[in-house]
CSV table of C-alpha atoms and ligand atoms in Angstrom, one decimal:
chain,number,residue,atom,x,y,z
A,1,MET,CA,-6.4,-13.2,-20.1
A,2,PRO,CA,-6.6,-13.3,-23.9
A,3,ALA,CA,-9.8,-11.5,-24.1
A,4,PRO,CA,-12.9,-10.7,-22.7
A,5,ARG,CA,-15.3,-13.6,-22.2
A,6,VAL,CA,-13.1,-16.6,-22.7
A,7,PRO,CA,-11.2,-18.4,-20.1
A,8,VAL,CA,-8.0,-17.5,-18.7
A,9,GLU,CA,-4.5,-19.6,-20.1
A,10,LEU,CA,-1.2,-20.2,-18.9
A,11,ARG,CA,1.5,-18.7,-21.1
A,12,GLU,CA,4.9,-19.3,-20.8
A,13,VAL,CA,7.0,-15.7,-21.4
A,14,ALA,CA,10.6,-15.3,-21.6
A,15,GLU,CA,12.5,-13.9,-18.8
A,16,PRO,CA,12.5,-10.0,-19.1
A,17,ALA,CA,16.4,-8.1,-19.5
A,18,LEU,CA,16.3,-5.4,-17.0
A,19,ALA,CA,16.9,-2.1,-17.0
A,20,PRO,CA,18.7,0.3,-14.7
A,21,GLY,CA,16.2,1.0,-11.6
A,22,SER,CA,14.1,-2.0,-11.9
A,23,VAL,CA,13.3,-5.0,-10.3
A,24,LEU,CA,12.3,-8.7,-11.1
A,25,LEU,CA,9.6,-9.8,-8.2
A,26,ARG,CA,9.0,-13.3,-7.6
A,27,THR,CA,5.4,-13.2,-6.6
A,28,LEU,CA,4.2,-14.3,-3.6
A,29,TYR,CA,0.5,-13.3,-3.9
A,30,SER,CA,-1.7,-11.8,-5.8
A,31,GLU,CA,-5.5,-11.2,-5.6
A,32,VAL,CA,-8.7,-11.5,-7.6
A,33,CYS,CA,-10.7,-8.3,-7.3
A,34,GLY,CA,-14.0,-7.1,-8.2
A,35,THR,CA,-12.1,-5.0,-10.9
A,36,ASP,CA,-10.5,-8.1,-12.5
A,37,VAL,CA,-14.1,-9.7,-12.8
A,38,HIS,CA,-15.4,-6.6,-14.5
A,39,VAL,CA,-12.1,-6.5,-16.8
A,40,TRP,CA,-12.7,-10.1,-17.5
A,41,HIS,CA,-16.8,-9.1,-18.7
A,42,GLY,CA,-14.8,-6.7,-21.2
A,43,ARG,CA,-16.9,-3.8,-18.7
A,44,LEU,CA,-13.7,-1.5,-18.5
A,45,SER,CA,-12.7,0.3,-21.8
A,46,GLY,CA,-9.2,0.6,-22.9
A,47,VAL,CA,-7.7,-3.0,-21.8
A,48,PRO,CA,-5.1,-3.7,-24.1
A,49,TYR,CA,-6.0,-7.5,-24.2
A,50,PRO,CA,-4.4,-10.2,-23.6
A,51,ILE,CA,-3.3,-8.9,-20.2
A,52,ILE,CA,-1.7,-10.9,-17.1
A,53,PRO,CA,-4.4,-9.3,-14.7
A,54,GLY,CA,-3.5,-8.8,-10.6
A,55,HIS,CA,-2.8,-5.4,-9.9
A,56,VAL,CA,-2.0,-5.6,-6.3
A,57,SER,CA,0.6,-8.3,-5.6
A,58,VAL,CA,3.2,-8.8,-3.0
A,59,GLY,CA,6.6,-10.5,-3.6
A,60,VAL,CA,10.2,-11.4,-2.7
A,61,ALA,CA,12.9,-9.0,-5.0
A,62,ASP,CA,14.5,-11.7,-7.2
A,63,LYS,CA,16.8,-9.6,-9.1
A,64,VAL,CA,17.7,-5.8,-8.6
A,65,CYS,CA,19.6,-4.1,-11.6
A,66,GLY,CA,21.5,-1.0,-10.2
A,67,ASP,CA,20.5,1.3,-7.4
A,68,VAL,CA,16.6,1.1,-6.6
A,69,HIS,CA,15.2,3.0,-3.5
A,70,GLY,CA,12.2,2.1,-2.0
A,71,VAL,CA,9.5,5.1,-1.1
A,72,ASP,CA,10.7,5.9,2.5
A,73,GLY,CA,14.4,6.3,0.4
A,74,ALA,CA,15.4,2.9,1.8
A,75,ARG,CA,17.7,0.9,-0.8
A,76,VAL,CA,15.9,-2.1,-2.2
A,77,ALA,CA,17.7,-5.7,-1.9
A,78,GLU,CA,17.6,-8.5,-3.1
A,79,GLY,CA,15.7,-11.2,-0.8
A,80,ASP,CA,13.6,-8.0,0.4
A,81,ARG,CA,9.7,-8.8,0.8
A,82,LEU,CA,8.4,-6.0,-1.4
A,83,VAL,CA,5.1,-4.5,-2.2
A,84,PHE,CA,4.5,-1.8,-4.9
A,85,PHE,CA,1.9,1.0,-6.0
A,86,ASP,CA,-0.2,-0.6,-9.1
A,87,VAL,CA,-0.4,3.1,-10.7
A,88,HIS,CA,3.5,2.9,-12.2
A,89,ARG,CA,2.8,5.8,-14.4
A,90,THR,CA,1.2,9.2,-14.6
A,91,CYS,CA,2.6,11.8,-16.8
A,92,GLY,CA,2.8,15.1,-14.6
A,93,ARG,CA,2.5,17.4,-16.8
A,94,CYS,CA,-1.2,17.1,-17.7
A,95,ARG,CA,-4.0,19.4,-16.5
A,96,ALA,CA,-5.0,16.3,-14.2
A,97,CYS,CA,-1.6,16.2,-12.7
A,98,THR,CA,-0.6,19.5,-12.6
A,99,VAL,CA,-3.5,22.1,-12.5
A,100,THR,CA,-6.7,20.4,-10.5
A,101,ARG,CA,-4.2,18.2,-8.5
A,102,THR,CA,-6.2,14.9,-9.4
A,103,PRO,CA,-3.2,12.7,-10.9
A,104,THR,CA,-5.9,9.6,-10.4
A,105,ARG,CA,-7.7,11.4,-13.3
A,106,CYS,CA,-4.8,11.4,-15.7
A,107,GLU,CA,-5.3,10.1,-19.1
A,108,ALA,CA,-1.7,8.6,-19.6
A,109,ARG,CA,-2.3,6.8,-16.4
A,110,ARG,CA,-0.7,3.3,-16.0
A,111,VAL,CA,-2.3,0.2,-14.0
A,112,TYR,CA,-0.4,-2.8,-13.0
A,113,GLY,CA,-2.7,-5.4,-14.2
A,114,ILE,CA,-5.4,-3.8,-16.3
A,115,THR,CA,-3.5,-1.1,-18.8
A,116,ASP,CA,-0.6,-2.7,-19.7
A,117,SER,CA,-0.9,-5.9,-22.4
A,118,ALA,CA,0.4,-9.2,-21.6
A,119,ASP,CA,2.8,-8.5,-25.0
A,120,ASP,CA,4.4,-5.7,-23.4
A,121,GLY,CA,5.9,-7.5,-20.1
A,122,LEU,CA,5.1,-9.0,-17.0
A,123,PHE,CA,3.0,-6.2,-16.0
A,124,GLY,CA,0.6,-8.0,-13.9
A,125,GLY,CA,0.3,-10.3,-10.8
A,126,TRP,CA,-1.1,-13.8,-12.0
A,127,SER,CA,2.6,-14.5,-12.9
A,128,GLU,CA,4.9,-16.0,-11.3
A,129,ALA,CA,7.3,-13.1,-11.8
A,130,ILE,CA,6.5,-9.4,-11.9
A,131,TYR,CA,8.6,-6.7,-13.7
A,132,LEU,CA,8.6,-3.4,-11.6
A,133,GLU,CA,9.9,-1.0,-14.3
A,134,PRO,CA,12.2,2.1,-13.2
A,135,GLY,CA,10.2,4.4,-11.3
A,136,VAL,CA,7.8,2.4,-9.4
A,137,SER,CA,6.5,3.3,-6.2
A,138,ILE,CA,8.0,0.4,-4.0
A,139,ALA,CA,8.2,-0.1,-0.5
A,140,LYS,CA,9.1,-3.0,2.0
A,141,LEU,CA,6.4,-4.8,3.5
A,142,PRO,CA,6.8,-3.7,7.1
A,143,ASP,CA,8.4,-6.7,9.1
A,144,GLY,CA,5.8,-8.7,11.1
A,145,VAL,CA,3.0,-7.7,8.2
A,146,PRO,CA,2.3,-11.7,6.8
A,147,ALA,CA,2.4,-11.4,3.2
A,148,GLU,CA,-1.3,-13.1,3.1
A,149,THR,CA,-2.4,-10.3,5.4
A,150,TYR,CA,-1.1,-7.6,2.9
A,151,ILE,CA,-2.9,-9.1,0.3
A,152,SER,CA,-6.0,-10.2,1.9
A,153,GLY,CA,-6.0,-6.6,2.6
A,154,GLY,CA,-4.5,-5.4,-1.0
A,155,CYS,CA,-6.4,-2.9,-3.1
A,156,GLY,CA,-9.7,-2.8,-1.2
A,157,LEU,CA,-7.6,-1.4,1.8
A,158,ILE,CA,-5.9,1.5,-0.5
A,159,THR,CA,-9.1,2.3,-2.0
A,160,ALA,CA,-10.9,2.1,1.6
A,161,VAL,CA,-8.0,4.8,2.6
A,162,HIS,CA,-8.6,7.3,0.0
A,163,ALA,CA,-12.6,6.9,0.8
A,164,VAL,CA,-12.2,7.6,4.6
A,165,ASP,CA,-9.9,10.6,3.6
A,166,ARG,CA,-12.7,11.8,1.3
A,167,ALA,CA,-15.1,11.2,3.8
A,168,VAL,CA,-13.2,14.0,6.3
A,169,LEU,CA,-14.7,12.1,9.5
A,170,THR,CA,-15.2,13.9,13.1
A,171,LEU,CA,-14.7,11.9,16.8
A,172,GLY,CA,-18.2,10.6,17.4
A,173,ASP,CA,-19.6,10.2,14.0
A,174,THR,CA,-22.0,7.6,13.2
A,175,VAL,CA,-21.1,5.9,9.6
A,176,LEU,CA,-23.2,4.1,7.2
A,177,VAL,CA,-21.1,2.0,4.9
A,178,GLN,CA,-22.9,0.4,1.9
A,179,GLY,CA,-21.3,-2.6,0.7
A,180,THR,CA,-19.1,-5.5,2.3
A,181,GLY,CA,-16.8,-6.5,-0.3
A,182,ALA,CA,-13.3,-6.1,0.4
A,183,VAL,CA,-13.7,-2.2,0.1
A,184,GLY,CA,-16.5,-2.0,2.3
A,185,LEU,CA,-15.0,-4.4,5.1
A,186,SER,CA,-11.6,-2.1,5.4
A,187,VAL,CA,-13.7,1.0,5.4
A,188,ILE,CA,-15.6,0.0,8.3
A,189,ALA,CA,-12.5,-1.2,10.1
A,190,LEU,CA,-11.3,2.1,9.1
A,191,ALA,CA,-14.2,4.3,10.2
A,192,ARG,CA,-13.6,3.0,13.6
A,193,LEU,CA,-10.0,3.7,13.4
A,194,ALA,CA,-10.8,7.4,12.5
A,195,GLY,CA,-12.8,7.6,15.3
A,196,ALA,CA,-16.5,6.9,14.6
A,197,THR,CA,-18.6,5.4,17.5
A,198,ARG,CA,-21.3,3.7,15.4
A,199,VAL,CA,-20.6,2.0,12.1
A,200,ILE,CA,-23.8,0.5,10.2
A,201,ALA,CA,-23.1,-1.7,7.4
A,202,PHE,CA,-25.6,-2.6,4.6
A,203,GLY,CA,-24.5,-5.4,2.8
A,204,ALA,CA,-25.1,-9.5,2.0
A,205,PRO,CA,-24.5,-12.4,2.0
A,206,ALA,CA,-24.4,-13.4,5.6
A,207,ASP,CA,-21.0,-14.9,5.9
A,208,ARG,CA,-19.6,-11.3,5.0
A,209,LEU,CA,-21.9,-9.6,7.3
A,210,ALA,CA,-20.4,-11.7,10.0
A,211,LEU,CA,-16.8,-10.6,9.0
A,212,ALA,CA,-18.1,-7.2,9.0
A,213,THR,CA,-19.1,-7.3,12.4
A,214,ARG,CA,-15.5,-8.6,13.4
A,215,MET,CA,-14.4,-5.8,11.3
A,216,GLY,CA,-16.0,-3.3,13.8
A,217,ALA,CA,-19.6,-2.7,12.2
A,218,ASP,CA,-22.1,-2.3,15.4
A,219,VAL,CA,-25.0,-3.1,13.5
A,220,VAL,CA,-25.4,-5.1,10.3
A,221,VAL,CA,-28.1,-5.3,7.8
A,222,ASP,CA,-29.0,-7.8,5.1
A,223,VAL,CA,-29.9,-6.1,1.8
A,224,GLY,CA,-31.4,-9.1,0.3
A,225,ARG,CA,-33.4,-9.4,3.5
A,226,SER,CA,-34.6,-5.9,3.9
A,227,THR,CA,-36.4,-3.6,2.3
A,228,PRO,CA,-35.4,0.2,1.8
A,229,ALA,CA,-38.3,1.2,3.8
A,230,ALA,CA,-37.3,-1.1,7.0
A,231,ARG,CA,-33.7,0.2,6.7
A,232,HIS,CA,-34.6,3.6,6.3
A,233,GLU,CA,-36.9,3.1,9.7
A,234,MET,CA,-33.9,1.4,11.4
A,235,VAL,CA,-31.5,4.2,10.7
A,236,ARG,CA,-34.0,6.9,12.0
A,237,ASP,CA,-34.6,4.8,14.8
A,238,LEU,CA,-30.8,4.6,15.7
A,239,THR,CA,-30.1,7.9,15.0
A,240,GLY,CA,-33.1,9.9,16.9
A,241,GLY,CA,-34.8,10.6,13.5
A,242,LEU,CA,-31.3,12.5,12.6
A,243,GLY,CA,-29.9,9.9,9.8
A,244,VAL,CA,-25.8,9.0,9.6
A,245,ASP,CA,-23.3,11.7,9.7
A,246,VAL,CA,-21.3,10.1,6.8
A,247,ALA,CA,-22.3,7.7,4.6
A,248,ILE,CA,-19.8,5.8,2.4
A,249,GLU,CA,-20.9,3.9,-0.8
A,250,ALA,CA,-18.8,0.6,-1.6
A,251,ALA,CA,-21.5,-1.2,-3.3
A,252,GLY,CA,-21.6,-0.6,-7.0
A,253,SER,CA,-25.2,0.0,-7.0
A,254,ALA,CA,-27.3,2.8,-8.7
A,255,ARG,CA,-30.1,1.6,-6.0
A,256,ALA,CA,-27.7,2.0,-3.1
A,257,VAL,CA,-26.8,5.8,-4.0
A,258,GLU,CA,-30.6,6.7,-4.4
A,259,GLU,CA,-31.2,5.2,-0.7
A,260,ALA,CA,-28.2,6.4,1.2
A,261,LEU,CA,-29.4,10.4,0.2
A,262,ASN,CA,-32.2,9.6,2.3
A,263,LEU,CA,-30.1,8.1,4.7
A,264,VAL,CA,-27.8,11.0,5.8
A,265,ARG,CA,-28.5,13.6,7.8
A,266,ASP,CA,-28.5,17.4,6.5
A,267,GLY,CA,-25.4,18.9,6.2
A,268,GLY,CA,-24.0,15.2,6.3
A,269,ARG,CA,-21.5,13.7,3.6
A,270,TYR,CA,-21.8,10.9,1.2
A,271,VAL,CA,-19.1,9.4,-0.5
A,272,ILE,CA,-19.1,7.5,-3.6
A,273,ALA,CA,-16.4,4.8,-4.5
A,274,GLY,CA,-18.0,1.5,-5.8
A,275,HIS,CA,-19.1,2.9,-9.3
A,276,TYR,CA,-15.7,1.9,-10.9
A,277,THR,CA,-18.0,0.6,-13.9
A,278,ASP,CA,-21.2,2.0,-15.0
A,279,ALA,CA,-23.9,0.8,-12.9
A,280,GLY,CA,-26.5,3.0,-14.9
A,281,PRO,CA,-28.2,6.0,-13.7
A,282,SER,CA,-29.8,6.8,-10.7
A,283,THR,CA,-32.8,8.6,-10.1
A,284,ILE,CA,-33.4,11.2,-7.4
A,285,ASN,CA,-34.7,14.5,-6.1
A,286,VAL,CA,-32.2,16.9,-6.1
A,287,HIS,CA,-34.0,19.6,-3.9
A,288,GLU,CA,-35.3,16.9,-1.3
A,289,GLN,CA,-31.9,14.5,-1.1
A,290,ILE,CA,-29.1,17.3,-1.6
A,291,ASN,CA,-30.0,20.6,-2.0
A,292,ARG,CA,-32.7,21.3,0.9
A,293,LYS,CA,-30.6,19.0,2.9
A,294,HIS,CA,-27.0,20.9,2.6
A,295,LEU,CA,-25.6,17.6,1.5
A,296,GLU,CA,-22.0,17.1,0.3
A,297,VAL,CA,-21.6,14.6,-2.4
A,298,ARG,CA,-17.9,13.5,-2.9
A,299,GLY,CA,-16.6,10.9,-5.9
A,300,CYS,CA,-13.8,8.9,-5.1
A,301,TRP,CA,-11.7,7.6,-8.3
A,302,GLY,CA,-8.6,5.2,-7.6
A,303,SER,CA,-5.8,5.9,-5.3
A,304,GLU,CA,-2.3,7.7,-4.9
A,305,VAL,CA,1.0,6.3,-3.4
A,306,GLY,CA,0.1,8.3,-0.4
A,307,HIS,CA,-3.0,5.8,0.4
A,308,PHE,CA,-0.9,2.9,-0.3
A,309,VAL,CA,1.8,4.2,2.3
A,310,ARG,CA,-0.6,4.8,4.8
A,311,ALA,CA,-2.4,1.6,4.4
A,312,LEU,CA,0.9,0.0,5.1
A,313,ARG,CA,1.5,1.9,8.5
A,314,LEU,CA,-2.2,0.6,9.2
A,315,LEU,CA,-1.5,-3.0,8.7
A,316,GLU,CA,1.9,-2.5,10.6
A,317,ARG,CA,0.2,-1.1,13.7
A,318,HIS,CA,-3.2,-2.8,13.4
A,319,HIS,CA,-2.6,-6.4,11.6
A,320,ALA,CA,-3.0,-8.3,14.5
A,321,GLU,CA,-6.4,-6.9,15.8
A,322,VAL,CA,-8.3,-6.3,12.8
A,323,PRO,CA,-9.3,-9.5,10.7
A,324,TRP,CA,-8.0,-8.3,7.5
A,325,ARG,CA,-6.6,-11.9,6.7
A,326,ALA,CA,-9.9,-13.0,6.8
A,327,ILE,CA,-11.0,-11.3,3.6
A,328,GLY,CA,-8.5,-13.1,1.4
A,329,ALA,CA,-10.9,-16.5,2.2
A,330,LYS,CA,-9.5,-18.9,-0.5
A,331,THR,CA,-6.0,-19.4,-1.8
A,332,TYR,CA,-6.1,-20.5,-6.0
A,333,THR,CA,-2.8,-21.5,-8.1
A,334,LEU,CA,-2.3,-20.2,-11.5
A,335,ALA,CA,-3.9,-23.6,-12.8
A,336,ASP,CA,-7.3,-23.1,-11.1
A,337,LEU,CA,-7.5,-18.8,-12.2
A,338,ASN,CA,-11.1,-19.6,-14.2
A,339,GLN,CA,-12.7,-21.4,-10.9
A,340,ALA,CA,-11.2,-18.6,-8.6
A,341,LEU,CA,-12.8,-15.5,-11.3
A,342,ALA,CA,-16.1,-17.8,-11.4
A,343,ASP,CA,-16.3,-17.9,-7.2
A,344,ALA,CA,-15.4,-13.8,-7.3
A,345,GLU,CA,-18.3,-13.4,-9.8
A,346,ALA,CA,-20.7,-15.6,-7.7
A,347,MET,CA,-19.5,-13.8,-4.6
A,348,ARG,CA,-18.8,-17.3,-2.9
A,349,LEU,CA,-16.0,-15.3,-1.2
A,350,PRO,CA,-14.9,-11.8,0.0
A,351,LYS,CA,-11.7,-12.1,-1.7
A,352,ALA,CA,-9.7,-15.3,-3.8
A,353,LEU,CA,-6.2,-14.7,-3.6
A,354,VAL,CA,-3.8,-16.1,-5.7
A,355,GLN,CA,-0.3,-18.2,-5.3
A,356,PRO,CA,1.3,-18.4,-8.4
A,357,ARG,CA,3.8,-20.7,-7.1
B,1,ZN,ZN1,-8.7,-4.4,-7.4
B,2,ZN,ZN1,-0.9,13.3,-16.4
């Protein structure tokens, strides 16, 4: 991706020299997510174009230099199917890393596919090979989990693990999920696994709502074919007039935030995970919508290694019954990446997969 708002182009680069502790990964799959579309539009600050996009990927260890161990301590060998955590550096010394323990807010945070220039090496998944530098959190893809399933869950699943953590669900909760993109779809499935007995999903278009039902939503509502007033009425009816226990936002809409604050019950919780770029201001009445309701509102920014590791465990245990694979609806080659971006932007599919070879 040479610059914002210009076509993606193919470039040949030399195979990198491997430092001790690094791995050269032969890419099996990467993905096109909402963040890639934002980066393509130039809406994320500090991106050092040209970049190789693709922050979550899966591959096979082609070359392993020296002694490399995965996050579980097991030795990594050539031929292993590997996945890795996309945040490859945080400083470990700043206030965010040490005092407030919010490493996703570390200023020195480096993320594959987003914060590294293509001039610095193979730091993105839209490439036949990826350089896993020393210190990257690597894991073997669990036996039995197809690479296609891992990447179809992809970054959305890892983000969803964090969002559902932040929601602190209680057995028997009614949960509202706003947004039926890759994050929202995984949130639906994880809310179910976390003990929600009723999941309501607001989203669009129709094919994503059908997938939301397959992921575990009990009630789906097309936001393009309903009014906020009608949705308010429906949630009241479903919850005996109380509102939902927890709402999780994965829509990236300022209006969605205004709406959810009316739909969560007194003393409930609202997690906001979908505003990765600035969607503009929301207008709320703090007295009515937060203070008097004794509401808890939580942001959720990025993810940590633990979310990645637990996403793998969830995939290992549940990949057969949760249809994560269906999220990655279509696979594109490197030659088709401009079409993949256009299709992702137009929301023609929940997620585009990238198969570089
Ligand atoms: Zn992503
Ligand atoms: Zn730091």
